[in-house]
Amino acid sequence: MAEDGLNDYERLRQENIRRNQEKLAPLRRKADELSAPIRLAKPKRPYQVRPKAPTGPVRSSGRARGIAPGNLPPDLSLTPSLASSILGGGAGTNVRAADDFNAGRGMVLMRAHVRNVVPCSIESMRVLPLADQTVVAAGDKRGNIGYWDVDGVSEDADGVDGVVFSYWPHKCPVSAIVAHQVAPHKFYSSSHQGEICLMDFEKEKYSMVHLWEWPVYSLCQAQNSARCLYFGNEKGGLTLFDEREGKVLTTWDVHEERINSIDFHPEKPHMLATSSKDQTACIWDVRNIKRKEPDSLKVFKLKKSAQSAYFSPSGRMLAVTSSSSSICGTVRVFCVDDFEKSHSVESNNQTGIWPSAFKVI
């Protein structure tokens, strides 16, 4: 044994390890020089901060999170008898004769003309544009939509004609119901939850076509396109939605507060009337309207909120309604050719409860 405590075999082994390390040292330096540019080009992994657990409830809309609302059942099908009855009626063509309507002779209310269509107070109503039958659609404050087939074959115990079909597509007030003359078998409805739904009688089912981030208070179809929808929100914005493309095309800031109604001129598809909570009703030209601070063709200033502004079937008149108190409303009819010509009448709305909506269509 040597002084270092190693035998000849171990001493020879250590000597071989030392010589091998000396041979590998230049090779390691060369490898480091070659790999240095690669290491510099490799991006560093960014430092990530883990989000803290929320201390309270997270307030975020389902639309922002990409979640479809759960209040619209995907299998909300229509009653086949209602669909077949609606499909049996053709599109209406004689609507402009309504300007010759004599209210003194025609507006006689009888028991057979009254029917409870929905369980709660009615927020919106529309008569389907059919030529040979009468179907009334009404939406209430709880999201129910009832359809009264006035010409139905059944008759109840009180002697009221027609059949009522009820559905629950929304869970909040139904703000508007619309149907176009060229497509009377397709109904659109909107709600204060931002939903725009389509009731297709041919497919016998409801479907949601758009979900807006704000409550929708008014809805209207373009005069020359049944699938172009104009709707108004609580901020005074007027939005154009194209169902064919499935997206919003533009939004105009036309009022300072909620838009209560939207209506197109029947003969001039570019002329649009709106009413608003900001105590104004306006007429617009959609061909030249600007997004910010748009210029209107005419502004009607009222003392109270303008609840509706609708053209007559011929387009010669515009009826604007407002409520001056809880028991009295005002109807003012303007001549479209000369807005200085107008006539107003007070309407007594004293029914014991606050009227949900006061509109003249």
XYZ file of C-alpha atoms in Angstrom:
361
model
C 0.000 0.000 0.000
C 1.257 3.480 -0.832
C 1.186 6.534 1.432
C -2.066 7.805 -0.151
C -3.868 4.596 0.940
C -4.616 3.474 -2.643
C -3.525 0.263 -4.221
C -2.116 0.058 -7.731
C -5.547 -0.627 -9.291
C -7.255 2.401 -7.699
C -4.279 4.634 -8.480
C -4.473 3.598 -12.152
C -8.271 4.194 -12.196
C -7.958 7.755 -10.826
C -5.231 8.519 -13.362
C -7.502 7.414 -16.213
C -10.355 9.638 -14.928
C -8.033 12.671 -14.791
C -6.784 12.146 -18.360
C -10.379 11.742 -19.649
C -11.480 15.004 -17.959
C -8.574 16.847 -19.601
C -9.609 15.520 -23.029
C -13.314 16.424 -22.503
C -12.668 19.956 -21.224
C -11.982 21.499 -24.702
C -14.998 19.685 -26.126
C -17.299 21.140 -23.415
C -16.012 24.678 -24.108
C -16.660 24.213 -27.826
C -20.190 22.943 -27.153
C -20.937 25.936 -24.922
C -19.778 28.354 -27.632
C -21.997 26.683 -30.233
C -25.121 26.553 -28.030
C -24.869 30.127 -26.694
C -26.806 31.765 -29.633
C -29.550 29.162 -29.304
C -29.980 29.877 -25.593
C -30.182 33.635 -26.227
C -32.825 33.238 -28.965
C -35.107 31.112 -26.789
C -37.790 33.368 -25.213
C -38.037 33.435 -21.498
C -41.213 32.179 -19.911
C -43.183 35.190 -18.631
C -43.757 35.526 -14.982
C -47.316 34.598 -14.152
C -49.259 35.945 -11.216
C -51.931 33.674 -9.881
C -55.252 35.487 -9.492
C -56.482 35.887 -6.000
C -59.642 34.164 -4.996
C -62.621 36.560 -5.157
C -63.821 37.826 -1.828
C -67.386 38.515 -3.016
C -69.784 37.563 -5.805
C -68.493 38.094 -9.333
C -70.864 40.303 -11.345
C -70.614 39.373 -15.006
C -73.314 38.901 -17.610
C -73.817 35.535 -19.234
C -73.369 37.129 -22.644
C -69.899 38.385 -21.698
C -68.956 34.869 -20.518
C -70.402 33.205 -23.609
C -73.155 31.422 -21.685
C -76.551 31.084 -23.282
C -79.419 32.136 -21.013
C -81.228 29.303 -19.316
C -84.672 30.859 -19.495
C -85.320 29.809 -23.099
C -85.931 26.058 -23.327
C -84.455 24.688 -26.549
C -87.500 22.493 -27.138
C -90.178 25.194 -26.751
C -92.340 23.930 -29.592
C -95.611 25.429 -30.754
C -98.960 23.726 -30.661
C -99.451 22.123 -34.093
C -103.050 23.351 -34.243
C -101.919 26.967 -33.786
C -99.185 26.618 -36.418
C -101.540 25.037 -38.948
C -104.124 27.748 -38.315
C -101.608 30.561 -38.826
C -100.108 28.951 -41.926
C -103.576 28.741 -43.427
C -103.856 32.533 -43.562
C -102.245 34.546 -46.328
C -100.445 37.851 -45.960
C -102.632 40.927 -45.553
C -102.861 43.345 -48.480
C -105.673 45.761 -47.553
C -104.166 47.391 -44.476
C -104.128 50.918 -45.951
C -107.914 51.026 -45.915
C -107.593 51.629 -42.165
C -107.329 55.390 -42.804
C -111.011 55.275 -43.831
C -112.010 53.597 -40.577
C -114.968 55.259 -38.822
C -114.349 55.080 -35.079
C -117.897 56.161 -34.252
C -119.401 53.167 -36.018
C -116.648 50.604 -35.686
C -115.440 50.905 -32.103
C -118.353 49.230 -30.355
C -117.126 46.924 -27.587
C -119.024 43.686 -27.013
C -118.407 40.752 -24.709
C -117.323 38.549 -27.610
C -114.536 41.035 -28.379
C -112.828 40.610 -24.975
C -110.525 37.744 -24.046
C -107.936 37.161 -21.312
C -104.895 36.250 -23.365
C -102.084 36.373 -20.763
C -102.157 36.077 -16.943
C -100.498 39.473 -16.194
C -100.715 43.043 -17.430
C -99.990 43.415 -21.145
C -96.775 45.233 -22.064
C -96.897 44.758 -25.849
C -99.407 43.651 -28.474
C -99.569 43.017 -32.200
C -102.176 41.844 -34.705
C -100.737 39.335 -37.159
C -100.783 40.766 -40.727
C -103.058 38.090 -42.203
C -105.666 38.779 -44.870
C -108.444 36.319 -44.031
C -108.176 35.704 -40.286
C -107.589 37.619 -37.058
C -104.828 36.562 -34.673
C -103.779 38.784 -31.763
C -100.437 38.339 -29.979
C -99.872 39.857 -26.529
C -96.887 39.776 -24.170
C -97.117 40.438 -20.437
C -94.735 41.653 -17.743
C -93.676 38.119 -16.733
C -92.546 37.023 -20.183
C -95.679 35.166 -21.285
C -96.878 35.504 -24.877
C -100.442 34.561 -25.707
C -101.973 34.142 -29.163
C -105.692 34.642 -29.594
C -106.993 32.969 -32.732
C -110.201 34.972 -32.937
C -111.568 32.875 -35.802
C -110.901 29.593 -34.027
C -113.581 26.901 -34.056
C -113.968 26.470 -30.310
C -116.124 28.600 -28.041
C -115.889 28.888 -24.272
C -118.717 28.912 -21.727
C -119.007 32.729 -21.750
C -119.702 32.914 -25.449
C -116.309 34.299 -26.441
C -115.129 33.064 -29.801
C -111.642 31.879 -30.629
C -108.865 29.872 -29.040
C -105.970 31.120 -26.900
C -102.507 29.536 -27.004
C -99.953 30.541 -24.344
C -96.156 30.239 -24.214
C -93.389 31.403 -21.890
C -90.329 32.304 -23.998
C -89.122 35.123 -21.693
C -88.873 35.552 -17.932
C -89.190 39.329 -17.820
C -91.465 41.923 -19.486
C -92.025 41.443 -23.216
C -91.198 44.875 -24.630
C -92.281 44.372 -28.254
C -93.807 41.916 -30.719
C -93.409 42.486 -34.468
C -94.344 40.730 -37.705
C -93.687 41.774 -41.298
C -96.294 41.732 -44.064
C -94.047 39.786 -46.424
C -93.354 37.161 -43.734
C -96.476 37.002 -41.515
C -95.620 33.501 -40.294
C -92.529 34.689 -38.409
C -92.936 36.630 -35.154
C -90.095 38.440 -33.371
C -90.292 39.392 -29.704
C -87.931 41.251 -27.372
C -87.604 41.493 -23.604
C -86.070 43.621 -20.871
C -83.415 40.917 -20.481
C -81.923 41.760 -23.877
C -83.332 38.748 -25.736
C -84.687 38.834 -29.282
C -86.574 35.636 -30.099
C -88.145 34.282 -33.264
C -91.400 32.347 -33.320
C -91.442 30.407 -36.598
C -94.852 28.903 -37.320
C -93.440 26.830 -40.176
C -90.898 25.145 -37.900
C -93.362 25.168 -34.957
C -90.773 26.360 -32.444
C -89.174 29.337 -30.697
C -85.517 30.236 -31.099
C -83.257 33.037 -29.896
C -81.661 35.063 -32.680
C -79.745 37.610 -30.582
C -78.865 38.438 -26.976
C -78.083 42.096 -26.292
C -76.086 43.311 -23.296
C -78.731 45.942 -22.407
C -82.495 45.639 -21.938
C -84.402 45.946 -25.208
C -87.401 48.297 -24.924
C -88.510 48.534 -28.563
C -88.242 46.482 -31.729
C -89.074 47.022 -35.403
C -88.389 45.362 -38.755
C -87.064 47.320 -41.705
C -89.758 48.173 -44.217
C -87.851 46.644 -47.145
C -86.234 43.714 -45.278
C -88.028 41.466 -42.796
C -84.779 40.109 -41.330
C -83.192 43.486 -40.561
C -84.196 44.365 -37.011
C -83.966 47.780 -35.360
C -84.144 47.839 -31.565
C -83.749 50.476 -28.868
C -82.160 50.240 -25.430
C -82.446 52.126 -22.150
C -79.513 54.433 -23.009
C -81.188 55.929 -26.084
C -79.234 53.822 -28.566
C -80.819 52.616 -31.808
C -79.198 49.392 -33.040
C -79.409 47.646 -36.420
C -79.134 43.842 -36.323
C -78.988 41.696 -39.481
C -80.295 38.201 -38.771
C -78.876 36.877 -42.050
C -75.338 37.754 -40.950
C -76.080 37.089 -37.290
C -74.438 40.285 -36.037
C -75.014 43.920 -35.116
C -74.166 46.274 -37.975
C -74.239 49.647 -36.195
C -75.669 51.640 -33.285
C -76.764 55.297 -33.300
C -77.129 57.528 -30.230
C -80.468 59.083 -31.201
C -81.953 59.823 -27.750
C -80.743 60.655 -24.275
C -82.968 58.089 -22.547
C -84.904 54.912 -23.227
C -86.463 54.400 -26.684
C -90.092 53.335 -26.250
C -91.114 52.713 -29.870
C -89.710 52.419 -33.394
C -91.792 52.562 -36.576
C -91.071 52.842 -40.309
C -93.065 54.887 -42.776
C -95.110 52.415 -44.908
C -94.347 54.205 -48.197
C -90.880 55.621 -47.485
C -88.575 52.823 -46.242
C -85.865 55.326 -45.271
C -88.092 57.287 -42.866
C -88.130 56.148 -39.253
C -90.048 57.448 -36.207
C -88.920 56.970 -32.599
C -90.317 57.945 -29.203
C -88.333 58.265 -26.017
C -88.494 58.782 -22.294
C -86.531 62.016 -22.836
C -89.893 63.664 -23.742
C -89.261 63.752 -27.492
C -90.475 61.928 -30.575
C -88.323 62.156 -33.698
C -88.385 61.331 -37.392
C -85.113 60.169 -38.959
C -83.679 59.452 -42.387
C -81.730 56.220 -41.945
C -79.793 56.870 -45.171
C -77.995 59.895 -43.698
C -78.083 59.283 -39.964
C -74.798 59.770 -38.085
C -73.626 57.584 -35.205
C -72.840 60.438 -32.814
C -75.125 63.458 -32.426
C -77.309 62.584 -35.421
C -79.582 65.140 -37.038
C -83.298 64.317 -37.157
C -85.784 65.457 -39.794
C -88.267 66.534 -37.128
C -88.364 66.681 -33.322
C -91.635 66.741 -31.379
C -91.100 68.051 -27.853
C -93.577 66.905 -25.206
C -94.173 67.736 -21.566
C -93.929 64.103 -20.471
C -92.364 60.875 -21.680
C -93.255 59.964 -25.274
C -94.555 56.420 -25.011
C -95.191 55.775 -28.697
C -94.945 57.277 -32.190
C -96.565 55.299 -35.018
C -97.405 56.111 -38.629
C -100.867 55.483 -39.983
C -101.147 52.627 -42.550
C -101.036 55.163 -45.407
C -98.177 57.163 -43.867
C -100.105 60.437 -44.034
C -100.363 60.787 -40.238
C -98.205 60.205 -37.171
C -99.787 59.467 -33.787
C -97.714 60.347 -30.704
C -98.813 59.403 -27.177
C -97.651 60.605 -23.784
C -98.855 60.369 -20.198
C -99.372 63.623 -18.347
C -100.428 61.871 -15.131
C -101.346 58.451 -13.780
C -104.967 58.822 -14.920
C -104.689 60.873 -18.083
C -102.838 60.462 -21.358
C -102.551 62.585 -24.467
C -102.842 61.457 -28.079
C -101.574 63.936 -30.662
C -101.947 63.252 -34.384
C -99.677 65.143 -36.817
C -99.993 65.534 -40.565
C -96.786 64.206 -42.125
C -96.998 66.616 -45.085
C -97.410 69.591 -42.748
C -96.325 69.029 -39.154
C -97.905 72.310 -38.100
C -101.282 70.657 -38.616
C -102.129 68.489 -35.621
C -104.948 67.482 -33.338
C -104.718 66.300 -29.725
C -107.171 64.541 -27.437
C -106.995 63.569 -23.779
C -107.558 59.929 -22.846
C -108.878 58.961 -19.415
C -106.799 55.998 -18.230
C -108.356 55.789 -14.769
C -108.744 52.046 -14.273
C -107.719 51.700 -10.632
C -104.158 50.682 -11.489
C -101.219 52.410 -13.134
C -101.334 51.663 -16.897
C -98.412 49.487 -17.969
C -98.241 51.131 -21.406
C -100.221 53.809 -23.222
C -99.818 53.481 -26.982
C -101.898 54.181 -30.080
C -101.135 52.042 -33.140
